[in-house]
mmCIF file of C-alpha atoms and ligand atoms in Angstrom:
data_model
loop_
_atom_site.group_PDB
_atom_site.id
_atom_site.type_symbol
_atom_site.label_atom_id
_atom_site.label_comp_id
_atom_site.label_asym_id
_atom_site.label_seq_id
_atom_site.Cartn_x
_atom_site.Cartn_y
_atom_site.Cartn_z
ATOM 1 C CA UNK A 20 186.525 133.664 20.456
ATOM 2 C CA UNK A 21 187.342 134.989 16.743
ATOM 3 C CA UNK A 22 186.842 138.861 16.314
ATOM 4 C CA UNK A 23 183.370 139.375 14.803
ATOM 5 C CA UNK A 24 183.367 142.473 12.754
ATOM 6 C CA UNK A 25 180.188 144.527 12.261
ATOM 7 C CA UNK A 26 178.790 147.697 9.344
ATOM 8 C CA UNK A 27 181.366 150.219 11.620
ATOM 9 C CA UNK A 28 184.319 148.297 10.810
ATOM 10 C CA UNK A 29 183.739 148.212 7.439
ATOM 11 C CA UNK A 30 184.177 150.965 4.587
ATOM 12 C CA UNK A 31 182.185 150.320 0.771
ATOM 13 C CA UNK A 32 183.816 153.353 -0.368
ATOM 14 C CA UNK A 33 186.823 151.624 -1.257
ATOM 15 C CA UNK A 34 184.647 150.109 -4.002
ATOM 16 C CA UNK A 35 182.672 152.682 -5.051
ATOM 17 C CA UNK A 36 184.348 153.960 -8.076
ATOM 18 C CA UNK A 37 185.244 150.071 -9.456
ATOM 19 C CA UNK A 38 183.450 147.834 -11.375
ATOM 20 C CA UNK A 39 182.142 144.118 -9.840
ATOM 21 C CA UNK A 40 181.668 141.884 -12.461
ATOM 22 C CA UNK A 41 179.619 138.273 -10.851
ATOM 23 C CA UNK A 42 180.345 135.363 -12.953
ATOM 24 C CA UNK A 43 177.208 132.708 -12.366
ATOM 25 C CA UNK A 44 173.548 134.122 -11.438
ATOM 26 C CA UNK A 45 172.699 131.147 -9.265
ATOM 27 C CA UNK A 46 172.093 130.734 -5.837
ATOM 28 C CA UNK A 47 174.705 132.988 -4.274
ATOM 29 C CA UNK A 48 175.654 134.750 -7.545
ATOM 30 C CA UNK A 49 172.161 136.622 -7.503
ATOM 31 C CA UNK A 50 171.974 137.250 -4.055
ATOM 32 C CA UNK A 51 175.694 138.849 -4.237
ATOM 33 C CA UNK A 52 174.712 140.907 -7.347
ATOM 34 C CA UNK A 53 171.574 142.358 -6.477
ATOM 35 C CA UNK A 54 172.517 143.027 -2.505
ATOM 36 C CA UNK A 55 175.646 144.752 -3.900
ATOM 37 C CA UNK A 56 173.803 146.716 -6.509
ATOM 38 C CA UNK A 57 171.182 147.885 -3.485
ATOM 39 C CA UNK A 58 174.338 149.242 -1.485
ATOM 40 C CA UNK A 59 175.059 151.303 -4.551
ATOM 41 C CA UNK A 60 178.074 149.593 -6.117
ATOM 42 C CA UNK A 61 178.455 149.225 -10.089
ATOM 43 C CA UNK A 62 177.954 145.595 -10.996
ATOM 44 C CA UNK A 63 177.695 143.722 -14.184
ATOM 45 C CA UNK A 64 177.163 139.692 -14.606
ATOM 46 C CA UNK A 65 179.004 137.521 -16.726
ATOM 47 C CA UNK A 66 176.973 134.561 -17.806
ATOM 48 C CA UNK A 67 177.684 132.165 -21.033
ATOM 49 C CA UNK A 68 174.871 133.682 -23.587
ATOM 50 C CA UNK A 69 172.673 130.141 -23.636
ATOM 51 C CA UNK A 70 172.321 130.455 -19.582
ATOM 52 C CA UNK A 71 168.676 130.111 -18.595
ATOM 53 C CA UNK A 72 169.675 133.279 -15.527
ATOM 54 C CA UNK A 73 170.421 135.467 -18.713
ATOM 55 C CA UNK A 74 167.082 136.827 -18.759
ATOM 56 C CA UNK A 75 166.248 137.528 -15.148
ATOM 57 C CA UNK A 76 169.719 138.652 -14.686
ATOM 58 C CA UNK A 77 168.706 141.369 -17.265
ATOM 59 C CA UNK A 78 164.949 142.251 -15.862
ATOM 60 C CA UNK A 79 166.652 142.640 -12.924
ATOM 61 C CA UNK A 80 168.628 145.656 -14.141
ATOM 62 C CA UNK A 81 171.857 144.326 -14.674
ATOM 63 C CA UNK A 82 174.251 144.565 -17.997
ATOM 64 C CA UNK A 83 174.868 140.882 -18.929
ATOM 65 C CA UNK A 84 178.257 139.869 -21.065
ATOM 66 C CA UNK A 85 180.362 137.130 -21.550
ATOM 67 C CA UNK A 86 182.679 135.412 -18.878
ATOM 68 C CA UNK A 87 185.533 136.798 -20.442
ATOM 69 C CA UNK A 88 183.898 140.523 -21.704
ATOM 70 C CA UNK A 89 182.321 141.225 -17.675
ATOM 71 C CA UNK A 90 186.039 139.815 -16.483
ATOM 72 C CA UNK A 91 187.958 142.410 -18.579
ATOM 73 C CA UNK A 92 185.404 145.286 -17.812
ATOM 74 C CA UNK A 93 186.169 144.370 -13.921
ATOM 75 C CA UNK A 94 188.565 145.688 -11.299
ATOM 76 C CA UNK A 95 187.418 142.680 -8.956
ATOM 77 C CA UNK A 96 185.679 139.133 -10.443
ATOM 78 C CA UNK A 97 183.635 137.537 -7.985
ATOM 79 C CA UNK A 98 183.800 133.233 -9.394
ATOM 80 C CA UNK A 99 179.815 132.499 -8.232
ATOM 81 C CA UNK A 100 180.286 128.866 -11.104
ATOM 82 C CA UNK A 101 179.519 125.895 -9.349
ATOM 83 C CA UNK A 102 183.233 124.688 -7.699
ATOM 84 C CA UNK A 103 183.675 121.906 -10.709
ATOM 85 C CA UNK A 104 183.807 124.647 -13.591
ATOM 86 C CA UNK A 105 185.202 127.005 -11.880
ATOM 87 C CA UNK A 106 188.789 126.257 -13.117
ATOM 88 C CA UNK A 107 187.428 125.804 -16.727
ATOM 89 C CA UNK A 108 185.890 129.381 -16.468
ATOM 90 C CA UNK A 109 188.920 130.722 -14.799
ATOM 91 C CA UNK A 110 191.794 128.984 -17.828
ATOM 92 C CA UNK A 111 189.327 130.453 -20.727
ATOM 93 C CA UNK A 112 187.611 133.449 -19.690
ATOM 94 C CA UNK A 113 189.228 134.948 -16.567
ATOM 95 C CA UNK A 114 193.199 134.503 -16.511
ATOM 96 C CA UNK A 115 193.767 136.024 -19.605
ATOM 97 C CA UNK A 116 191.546 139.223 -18.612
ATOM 98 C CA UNK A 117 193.416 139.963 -15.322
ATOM 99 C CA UNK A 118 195.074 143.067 -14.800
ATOM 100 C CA UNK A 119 197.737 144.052 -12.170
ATOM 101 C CA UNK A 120 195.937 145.260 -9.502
ATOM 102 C CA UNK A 121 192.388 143.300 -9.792
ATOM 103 C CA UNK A 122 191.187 141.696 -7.195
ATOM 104 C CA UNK A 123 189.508 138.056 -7.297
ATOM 105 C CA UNK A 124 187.257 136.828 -5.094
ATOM 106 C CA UNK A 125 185.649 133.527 -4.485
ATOM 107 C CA UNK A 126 182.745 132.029 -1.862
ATOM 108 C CA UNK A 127 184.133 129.534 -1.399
ATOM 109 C CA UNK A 128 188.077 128.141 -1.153
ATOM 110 C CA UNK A 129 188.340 124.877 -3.164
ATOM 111 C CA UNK A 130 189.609 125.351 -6.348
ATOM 112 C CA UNK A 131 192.425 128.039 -4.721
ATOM 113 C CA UNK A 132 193.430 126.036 -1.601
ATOM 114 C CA UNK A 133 193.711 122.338 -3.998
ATOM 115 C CA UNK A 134 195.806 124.695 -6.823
ATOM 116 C CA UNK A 135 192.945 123.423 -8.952
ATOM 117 C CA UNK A 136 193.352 127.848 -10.131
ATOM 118 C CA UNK A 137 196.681 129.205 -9.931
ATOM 119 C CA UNK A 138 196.570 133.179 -9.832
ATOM 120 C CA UNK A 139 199.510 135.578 -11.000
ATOM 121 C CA UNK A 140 200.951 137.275 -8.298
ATOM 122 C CA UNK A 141 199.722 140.924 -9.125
ATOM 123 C CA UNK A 142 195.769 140.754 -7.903
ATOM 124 C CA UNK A 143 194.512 140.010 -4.819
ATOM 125 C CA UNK A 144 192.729 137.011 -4.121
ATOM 126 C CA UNK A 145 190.147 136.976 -1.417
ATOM 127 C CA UNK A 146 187.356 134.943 -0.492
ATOM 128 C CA UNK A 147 183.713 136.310 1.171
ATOM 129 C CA UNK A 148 181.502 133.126 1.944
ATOM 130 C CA UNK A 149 178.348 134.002 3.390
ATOM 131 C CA UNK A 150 177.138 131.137 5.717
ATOM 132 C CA UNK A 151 173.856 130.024 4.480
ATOM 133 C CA UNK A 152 172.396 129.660 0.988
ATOM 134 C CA UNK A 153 172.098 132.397 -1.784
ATOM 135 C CA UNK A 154 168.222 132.745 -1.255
ATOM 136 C CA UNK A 155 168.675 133.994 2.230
ATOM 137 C CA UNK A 156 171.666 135.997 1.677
ATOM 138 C CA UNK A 157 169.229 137.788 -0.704
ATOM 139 C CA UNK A 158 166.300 138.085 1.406
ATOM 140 C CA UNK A 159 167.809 138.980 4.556
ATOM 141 C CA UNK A 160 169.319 141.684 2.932
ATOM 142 C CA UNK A 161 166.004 143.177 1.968
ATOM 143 C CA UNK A 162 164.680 142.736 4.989
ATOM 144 C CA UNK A 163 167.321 145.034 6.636
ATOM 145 C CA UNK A 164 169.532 142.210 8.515
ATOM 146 C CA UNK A 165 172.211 139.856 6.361
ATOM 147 C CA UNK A 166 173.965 136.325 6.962
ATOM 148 C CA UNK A 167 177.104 136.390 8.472
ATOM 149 C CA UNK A 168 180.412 135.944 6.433
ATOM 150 C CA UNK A 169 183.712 134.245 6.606
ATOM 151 C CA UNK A 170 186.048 136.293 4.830
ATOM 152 C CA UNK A 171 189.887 135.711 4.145
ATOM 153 C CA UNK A 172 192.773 136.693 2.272
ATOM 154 C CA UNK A 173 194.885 134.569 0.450
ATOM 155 C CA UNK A 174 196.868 137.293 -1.873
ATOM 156 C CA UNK A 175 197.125 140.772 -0.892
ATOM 157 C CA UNK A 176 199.252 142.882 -4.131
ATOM 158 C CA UNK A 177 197.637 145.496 -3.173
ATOM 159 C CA UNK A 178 197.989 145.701 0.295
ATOM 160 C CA UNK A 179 194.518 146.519 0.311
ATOM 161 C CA UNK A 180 192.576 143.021 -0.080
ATOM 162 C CA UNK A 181 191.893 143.018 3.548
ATOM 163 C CA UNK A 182 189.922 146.121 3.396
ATOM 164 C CA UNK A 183 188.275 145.265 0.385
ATOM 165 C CA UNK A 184 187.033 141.770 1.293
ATOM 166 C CA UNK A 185 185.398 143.495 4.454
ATOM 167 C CA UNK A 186 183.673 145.973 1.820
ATOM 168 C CA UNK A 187 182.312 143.214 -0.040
ATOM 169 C CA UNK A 188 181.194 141.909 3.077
ATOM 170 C CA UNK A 189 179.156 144.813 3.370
ATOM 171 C CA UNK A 190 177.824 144.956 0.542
ATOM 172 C CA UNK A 191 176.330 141.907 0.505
ATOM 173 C CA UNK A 192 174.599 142.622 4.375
ATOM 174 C CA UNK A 193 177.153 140.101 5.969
ATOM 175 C CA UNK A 194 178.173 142.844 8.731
ATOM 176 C CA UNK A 195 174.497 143.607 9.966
ATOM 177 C CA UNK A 196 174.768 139.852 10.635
ATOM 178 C CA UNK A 197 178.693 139.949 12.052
ATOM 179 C CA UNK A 198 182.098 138.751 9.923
ATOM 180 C CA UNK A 199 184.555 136.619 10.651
ATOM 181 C CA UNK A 200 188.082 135.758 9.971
ATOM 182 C CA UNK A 201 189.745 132.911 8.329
ATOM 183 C CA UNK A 202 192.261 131.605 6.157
ATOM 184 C CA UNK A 203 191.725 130.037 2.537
ATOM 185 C CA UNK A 204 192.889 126.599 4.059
ATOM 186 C CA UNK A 205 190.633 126.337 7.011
ATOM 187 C CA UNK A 206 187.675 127.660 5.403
ATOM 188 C CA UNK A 207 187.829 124.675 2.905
ATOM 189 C CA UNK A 208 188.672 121.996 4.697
ATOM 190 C CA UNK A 209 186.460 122.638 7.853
ATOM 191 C CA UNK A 210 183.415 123.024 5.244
ATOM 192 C CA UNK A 211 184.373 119.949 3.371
ATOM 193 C CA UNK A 212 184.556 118.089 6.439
ATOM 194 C CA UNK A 213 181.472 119.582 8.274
ATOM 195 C CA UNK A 214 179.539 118.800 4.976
ATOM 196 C CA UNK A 215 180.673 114.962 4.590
ATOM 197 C CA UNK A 216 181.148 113.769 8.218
ATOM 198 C CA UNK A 217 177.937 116.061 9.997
ATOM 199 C CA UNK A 218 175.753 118.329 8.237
ATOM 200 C CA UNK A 219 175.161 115.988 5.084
ATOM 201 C CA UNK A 220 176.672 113.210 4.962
ATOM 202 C CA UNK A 221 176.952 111.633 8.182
ATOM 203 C CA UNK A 222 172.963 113.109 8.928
ATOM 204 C CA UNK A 223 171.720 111.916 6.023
ATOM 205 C CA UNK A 224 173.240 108.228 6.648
ATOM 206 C CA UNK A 225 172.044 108.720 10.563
ATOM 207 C CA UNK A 226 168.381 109.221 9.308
ATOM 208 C CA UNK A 227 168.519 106.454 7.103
ATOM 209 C CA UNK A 228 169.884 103.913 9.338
ATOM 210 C CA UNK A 229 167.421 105.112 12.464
ATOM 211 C CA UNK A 230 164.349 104.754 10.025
ATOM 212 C CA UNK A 231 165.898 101.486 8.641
ATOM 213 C CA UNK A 232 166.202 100.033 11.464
ATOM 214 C CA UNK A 233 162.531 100.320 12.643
ATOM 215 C CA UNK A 234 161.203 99.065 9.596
ATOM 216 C CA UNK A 235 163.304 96.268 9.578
ATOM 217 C CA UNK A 236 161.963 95.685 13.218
ATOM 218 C CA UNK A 237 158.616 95.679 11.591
ATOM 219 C CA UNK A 238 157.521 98.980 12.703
ATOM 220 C CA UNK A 239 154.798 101.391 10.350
ATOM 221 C CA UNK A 240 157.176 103.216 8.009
ATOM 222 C CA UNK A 241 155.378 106.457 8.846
ATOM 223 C CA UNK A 242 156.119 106.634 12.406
ATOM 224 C CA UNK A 243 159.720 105.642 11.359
ATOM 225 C CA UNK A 244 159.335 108.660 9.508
ATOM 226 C CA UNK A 245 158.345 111.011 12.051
ATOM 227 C CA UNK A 246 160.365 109.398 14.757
ATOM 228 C CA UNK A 247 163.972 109.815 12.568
ATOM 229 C CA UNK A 248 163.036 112.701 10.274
ATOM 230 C CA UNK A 249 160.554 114.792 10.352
ATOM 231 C CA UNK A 250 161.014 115.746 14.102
ATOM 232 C CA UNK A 251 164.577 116.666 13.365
ATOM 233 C CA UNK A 252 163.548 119.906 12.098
ATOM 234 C CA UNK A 253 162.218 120.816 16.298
ATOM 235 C CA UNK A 254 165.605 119.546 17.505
ATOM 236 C CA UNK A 255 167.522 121.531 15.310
ATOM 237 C CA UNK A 256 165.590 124.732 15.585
ATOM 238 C CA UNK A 257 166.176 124.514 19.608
ATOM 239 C CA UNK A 258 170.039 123.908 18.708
ATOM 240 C CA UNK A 259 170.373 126.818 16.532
ATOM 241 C CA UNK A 260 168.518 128.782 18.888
ATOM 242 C CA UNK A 261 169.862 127.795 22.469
ATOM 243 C CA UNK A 262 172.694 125.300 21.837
ATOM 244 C CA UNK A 263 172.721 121.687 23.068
ATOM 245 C CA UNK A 264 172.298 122.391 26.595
ATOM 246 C CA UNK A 265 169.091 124.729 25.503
ATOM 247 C CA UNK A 266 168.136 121.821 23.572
ATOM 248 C CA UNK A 267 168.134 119.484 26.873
ATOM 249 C CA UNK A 268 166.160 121.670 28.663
ATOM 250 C CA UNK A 269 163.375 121.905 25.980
ATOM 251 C CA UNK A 270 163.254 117.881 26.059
ATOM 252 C CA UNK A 271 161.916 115.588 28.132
ATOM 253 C CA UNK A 272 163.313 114.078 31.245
ATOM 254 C CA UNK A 273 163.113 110.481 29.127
ATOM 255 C CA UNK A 274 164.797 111.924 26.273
ATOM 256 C CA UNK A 275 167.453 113.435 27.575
ATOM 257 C CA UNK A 276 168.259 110.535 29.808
ATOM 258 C CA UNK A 277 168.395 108.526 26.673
ATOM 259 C CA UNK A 278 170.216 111.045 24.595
ATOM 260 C CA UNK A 279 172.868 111.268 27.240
ATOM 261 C CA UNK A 280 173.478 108.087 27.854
ATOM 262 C CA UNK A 281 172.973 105.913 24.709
ATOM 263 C CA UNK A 282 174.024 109.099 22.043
ATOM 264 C CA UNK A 283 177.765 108.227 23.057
ATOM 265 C CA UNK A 284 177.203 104.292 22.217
ATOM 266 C CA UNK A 285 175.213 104.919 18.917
ATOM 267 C CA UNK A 286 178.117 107.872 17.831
ATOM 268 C CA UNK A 287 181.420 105.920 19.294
ATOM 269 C CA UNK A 288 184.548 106.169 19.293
ATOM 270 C CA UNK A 289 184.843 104.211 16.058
ATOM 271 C CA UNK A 290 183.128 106.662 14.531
ATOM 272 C CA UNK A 291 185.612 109.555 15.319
ATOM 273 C CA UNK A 292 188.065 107.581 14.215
ATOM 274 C CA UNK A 293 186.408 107.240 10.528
ATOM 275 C CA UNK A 294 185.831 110.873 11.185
ATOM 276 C CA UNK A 295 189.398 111.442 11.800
ATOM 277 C CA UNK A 296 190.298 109.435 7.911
ATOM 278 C CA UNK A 297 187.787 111.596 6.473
ATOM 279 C CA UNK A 298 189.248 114.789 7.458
ATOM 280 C CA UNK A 299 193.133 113.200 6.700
ATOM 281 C CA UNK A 300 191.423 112.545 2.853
ATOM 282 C CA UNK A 301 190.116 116.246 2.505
ATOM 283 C CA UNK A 302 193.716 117.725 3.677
ATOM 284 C CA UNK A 303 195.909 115.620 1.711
ATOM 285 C CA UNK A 304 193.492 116.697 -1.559
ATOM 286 C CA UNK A 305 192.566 112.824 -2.126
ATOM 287 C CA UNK A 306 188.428 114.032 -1.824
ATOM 288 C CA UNK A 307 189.292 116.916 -4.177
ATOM 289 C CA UNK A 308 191.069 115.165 -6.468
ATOM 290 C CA UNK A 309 188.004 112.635 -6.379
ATOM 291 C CA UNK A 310 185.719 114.733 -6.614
ATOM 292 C CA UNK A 311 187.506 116.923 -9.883
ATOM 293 C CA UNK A 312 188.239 113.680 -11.688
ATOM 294 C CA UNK A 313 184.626 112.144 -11.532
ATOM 295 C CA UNK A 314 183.046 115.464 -12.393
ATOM 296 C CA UNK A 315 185.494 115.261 -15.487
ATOM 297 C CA UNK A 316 183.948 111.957 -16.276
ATOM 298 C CA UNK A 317 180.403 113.610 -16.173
ATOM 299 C CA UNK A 318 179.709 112.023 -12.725
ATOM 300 C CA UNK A 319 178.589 108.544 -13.688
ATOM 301 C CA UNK A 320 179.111 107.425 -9.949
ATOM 302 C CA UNK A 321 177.392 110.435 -8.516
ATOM 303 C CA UNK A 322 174.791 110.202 -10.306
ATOM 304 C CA UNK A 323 174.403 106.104 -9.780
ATOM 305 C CA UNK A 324 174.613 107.099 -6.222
ATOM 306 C CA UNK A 325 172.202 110.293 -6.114
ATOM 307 C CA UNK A 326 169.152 107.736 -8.078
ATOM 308 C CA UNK A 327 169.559 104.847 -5.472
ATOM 309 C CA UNK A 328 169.264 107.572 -2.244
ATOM 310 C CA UNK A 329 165.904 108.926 -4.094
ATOM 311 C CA UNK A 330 164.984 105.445 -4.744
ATOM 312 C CA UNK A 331 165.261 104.282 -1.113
ATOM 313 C CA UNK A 332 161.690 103.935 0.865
ATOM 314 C CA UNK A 333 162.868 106.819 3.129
ATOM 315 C CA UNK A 334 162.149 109.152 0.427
ATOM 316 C CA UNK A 335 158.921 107.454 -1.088
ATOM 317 C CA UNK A 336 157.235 107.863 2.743
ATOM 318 C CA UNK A 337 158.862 111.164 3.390
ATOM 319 C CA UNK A 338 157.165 112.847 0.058
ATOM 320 C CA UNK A 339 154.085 111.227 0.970
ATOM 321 C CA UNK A 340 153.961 112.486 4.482
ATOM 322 C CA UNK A 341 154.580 115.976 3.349
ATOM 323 C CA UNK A 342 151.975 115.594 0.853
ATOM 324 C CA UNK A 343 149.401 115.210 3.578
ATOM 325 C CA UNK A 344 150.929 118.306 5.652
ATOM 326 C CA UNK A 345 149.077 120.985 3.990
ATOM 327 C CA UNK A 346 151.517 123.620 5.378
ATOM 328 C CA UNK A 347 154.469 122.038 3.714
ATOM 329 C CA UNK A 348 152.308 120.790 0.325
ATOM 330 C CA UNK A 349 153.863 122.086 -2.725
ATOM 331 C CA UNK A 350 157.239 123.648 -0.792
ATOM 332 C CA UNK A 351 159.535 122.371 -3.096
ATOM 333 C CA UNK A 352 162.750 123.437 -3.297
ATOM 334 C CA UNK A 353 163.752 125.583 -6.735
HETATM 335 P P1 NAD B 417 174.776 127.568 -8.628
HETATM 336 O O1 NAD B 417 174.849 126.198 -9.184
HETATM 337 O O2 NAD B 417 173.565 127.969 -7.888
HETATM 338 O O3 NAD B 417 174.962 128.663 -9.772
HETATM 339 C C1 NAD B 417 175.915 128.524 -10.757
HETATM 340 C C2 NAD B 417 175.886 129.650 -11.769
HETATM 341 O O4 NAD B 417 177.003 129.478 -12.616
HETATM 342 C C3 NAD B 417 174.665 129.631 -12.668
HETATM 343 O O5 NAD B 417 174.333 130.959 -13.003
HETATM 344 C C4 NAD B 417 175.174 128.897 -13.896
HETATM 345 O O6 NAD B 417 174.478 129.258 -15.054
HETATM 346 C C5 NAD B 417 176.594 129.392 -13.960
HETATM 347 N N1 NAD B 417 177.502 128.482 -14.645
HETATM 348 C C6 NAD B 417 177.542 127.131 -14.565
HETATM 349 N N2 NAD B 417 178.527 126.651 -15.336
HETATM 350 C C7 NAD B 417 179.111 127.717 -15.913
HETATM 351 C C8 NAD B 417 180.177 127.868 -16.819
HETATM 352 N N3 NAD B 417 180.844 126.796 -17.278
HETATM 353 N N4 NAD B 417 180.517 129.116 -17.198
HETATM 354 C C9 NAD B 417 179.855 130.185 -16.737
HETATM 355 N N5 NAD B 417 178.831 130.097 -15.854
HETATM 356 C C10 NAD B 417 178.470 128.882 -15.466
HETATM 357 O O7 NAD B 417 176.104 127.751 -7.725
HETATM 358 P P2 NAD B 417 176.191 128.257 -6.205
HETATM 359 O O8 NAD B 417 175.587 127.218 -5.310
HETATM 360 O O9 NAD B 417 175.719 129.661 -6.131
HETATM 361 O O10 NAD B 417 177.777 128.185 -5.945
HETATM 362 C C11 NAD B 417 178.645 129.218 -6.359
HETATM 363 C C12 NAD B 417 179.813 129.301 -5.387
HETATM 364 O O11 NAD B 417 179.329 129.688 -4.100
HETATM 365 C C13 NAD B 417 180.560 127.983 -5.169
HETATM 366 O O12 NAD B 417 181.922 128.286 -4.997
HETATM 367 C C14 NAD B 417 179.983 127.473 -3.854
HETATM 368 O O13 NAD B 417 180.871 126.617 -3.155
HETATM 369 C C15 NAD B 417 179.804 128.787 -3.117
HETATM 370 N N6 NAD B 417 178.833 128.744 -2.009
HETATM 371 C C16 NAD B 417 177.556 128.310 -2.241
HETATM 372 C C17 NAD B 417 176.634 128.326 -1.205
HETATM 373 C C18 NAD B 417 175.197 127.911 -1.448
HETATM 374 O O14 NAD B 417 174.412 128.028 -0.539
HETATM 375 N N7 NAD B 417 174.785 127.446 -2.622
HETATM 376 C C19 NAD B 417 176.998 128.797 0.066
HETATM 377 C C20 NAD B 417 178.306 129.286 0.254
HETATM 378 C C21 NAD B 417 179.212 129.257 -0.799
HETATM 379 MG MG1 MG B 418 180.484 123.425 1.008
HETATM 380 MG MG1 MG B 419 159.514 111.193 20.404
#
């Protein structure tokens, strides 16, 4: 097992004296700012002056600039921009700002690992990627505890990035929670691939086909529903929890017969295989490629694709159901 790395092993002096400048106030780019602020570092945003976060960004406290203005006021840039502009922000705001010395950080290791951003050889570059979205990473932290981190170096001028990506760790609340080691390369491709093949993509198509096919078979859409959706949220809660096995016990004898025995036919090897192509695609920088050039065509098959998944009757019976939950009414997501 990886070292995990708790508050001990980490020192935030070693960024008390510089300035953090956050470009992006979105989901993680709040959290970041405002957890690092509470742990008593000096941190300014950098926002485009038409953003919509410039205003709570400022009631929150914080000095807003440009891109470019918070980048040259900074000794280390954390890149919070969705992944698609990042190298846009980076070419006209960023690069040009960077001092020997500086260190730039990202959440995330796309644009660095694909070359998409090509950094001078003087800064360090580090990533800290907390695992789980920017609204928990925020309220953990005020509730005392954090989400744990990845963190990595990919440049170290300094000789110091190591130490300082740790700090940042901290500062965000990722130690409380336990950090963990990797390298620019794996953290990318293992997310890519857990996001497309498991967590979103190969779920979401899983769901979809299980509901399909007990509509098709003439079954009430609602109990496809709760049979292939909704109850996912109990299964997954007693996987996070206890694992698998944990998630066995909790089961009936039925179900887990069932699970062990016709899981393996549904999920084959044929699948793997696929599996296999999809993570080939994400390290030979095909998906990234993909995925840069149709976001530089404004995303006309994305968003052809993202319409006919919130057209399909899944959806139309899951918002319905909800509807009638009155402990889940109105919890949309912001
Ligand atoms: P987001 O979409 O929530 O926020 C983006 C922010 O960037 C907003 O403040 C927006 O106004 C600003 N922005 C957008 N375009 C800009 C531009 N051209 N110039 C300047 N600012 C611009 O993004 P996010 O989900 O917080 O993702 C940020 C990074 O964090 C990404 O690298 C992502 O992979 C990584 N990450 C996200 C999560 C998550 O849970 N969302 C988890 C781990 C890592
Ligand atoms: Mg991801
Ligand atoms: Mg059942």
């Amino acid at each position: 097992m990886v070292a995990t790395y708790y508050d001990k092993d980490a020192d935030i002096n070693i960024l008390k004296d510089k300035t953090i400048a956050v470009i992006g106030y979105g989901s993680q780019g709040h959290a970041h700012a405002l957890n690092m602020k509470d742990s008593g570092l000096h941190v300014v945003i950098g926002l485009r002056s038409n953003s919509k976060f410039v205003t709570p960004a400022k009631e929150a406290g914080f000095e807003v600039l440009s891109p470019a203005d918070a980048s040259k006021k900074a000794d280390l840039i954390m890149v919070l921009v969705p992944d698609e502009f990042a190298a846009d922000v980076y070419k006209n705001d960023i690069e040009k700002n960077l001092q020997p010395g500086n260190v730039l950080a990202f959440a995330h290791g796309f644009n660095i690992h694909f070359g998409f951003i090509k950094p001078p050889k003087d800064i360090d570059v580090i990533m800290v990627a907390p695992k789980g979205p920017g609204h928990m990473v925020r309220q953990l932290y005020t509730e005392g505890a954090g989400v744990p981190d990845l963190f990595a170096v990919y440049q170290d001028a300094t000789g110091k990035a190591r130490d300082i990506a740790m700090a940042y760790a901290k500062a965000i609340g990722g130690t409380r929670a336990g950090i963990f080691e990797t390298t620019y390369k794996e953290e990318t491709e293992t997310d890519l691939f857990g996001e497309q093949a498991v967590l979103c993509g190969g779920l979401s198509a899983l769901l979809t086909a299980g509901f399909e096919t007990l509509v098709e078979a003439g079954y009430q859409p609602t109990m496809a529903y709760f049979e292939c959706v909704h109850e996912l949220k109990l299964i997954v809660d007693l996987i996070y929890k206890h694992g698998l096995a944990g998630m066995r016990y909790s089961i009936s004898n039925t179900a887990e017969y069932g699970d062990l025995t016709v899981g393996p036919k549904v999920i084959d090897a044929g699948v793997k295989t696929r599996m296999k192509d999809v993570l080939k695609r994400i390290q030979n920088g095909e998906f990234a490629h993909e995925f840069v050039d149709e976001c530089k065509a404004g995303k006309p098959n994305m968003e052809k694709l993202r319409a006919n998944a919130k057209a399909h009757q899944v959806e139309n019976i899951g918002e319905e159901l909800r509807s009638k939950i009155p402990f889940l009414k109105g919890g949309k997501l912001l």
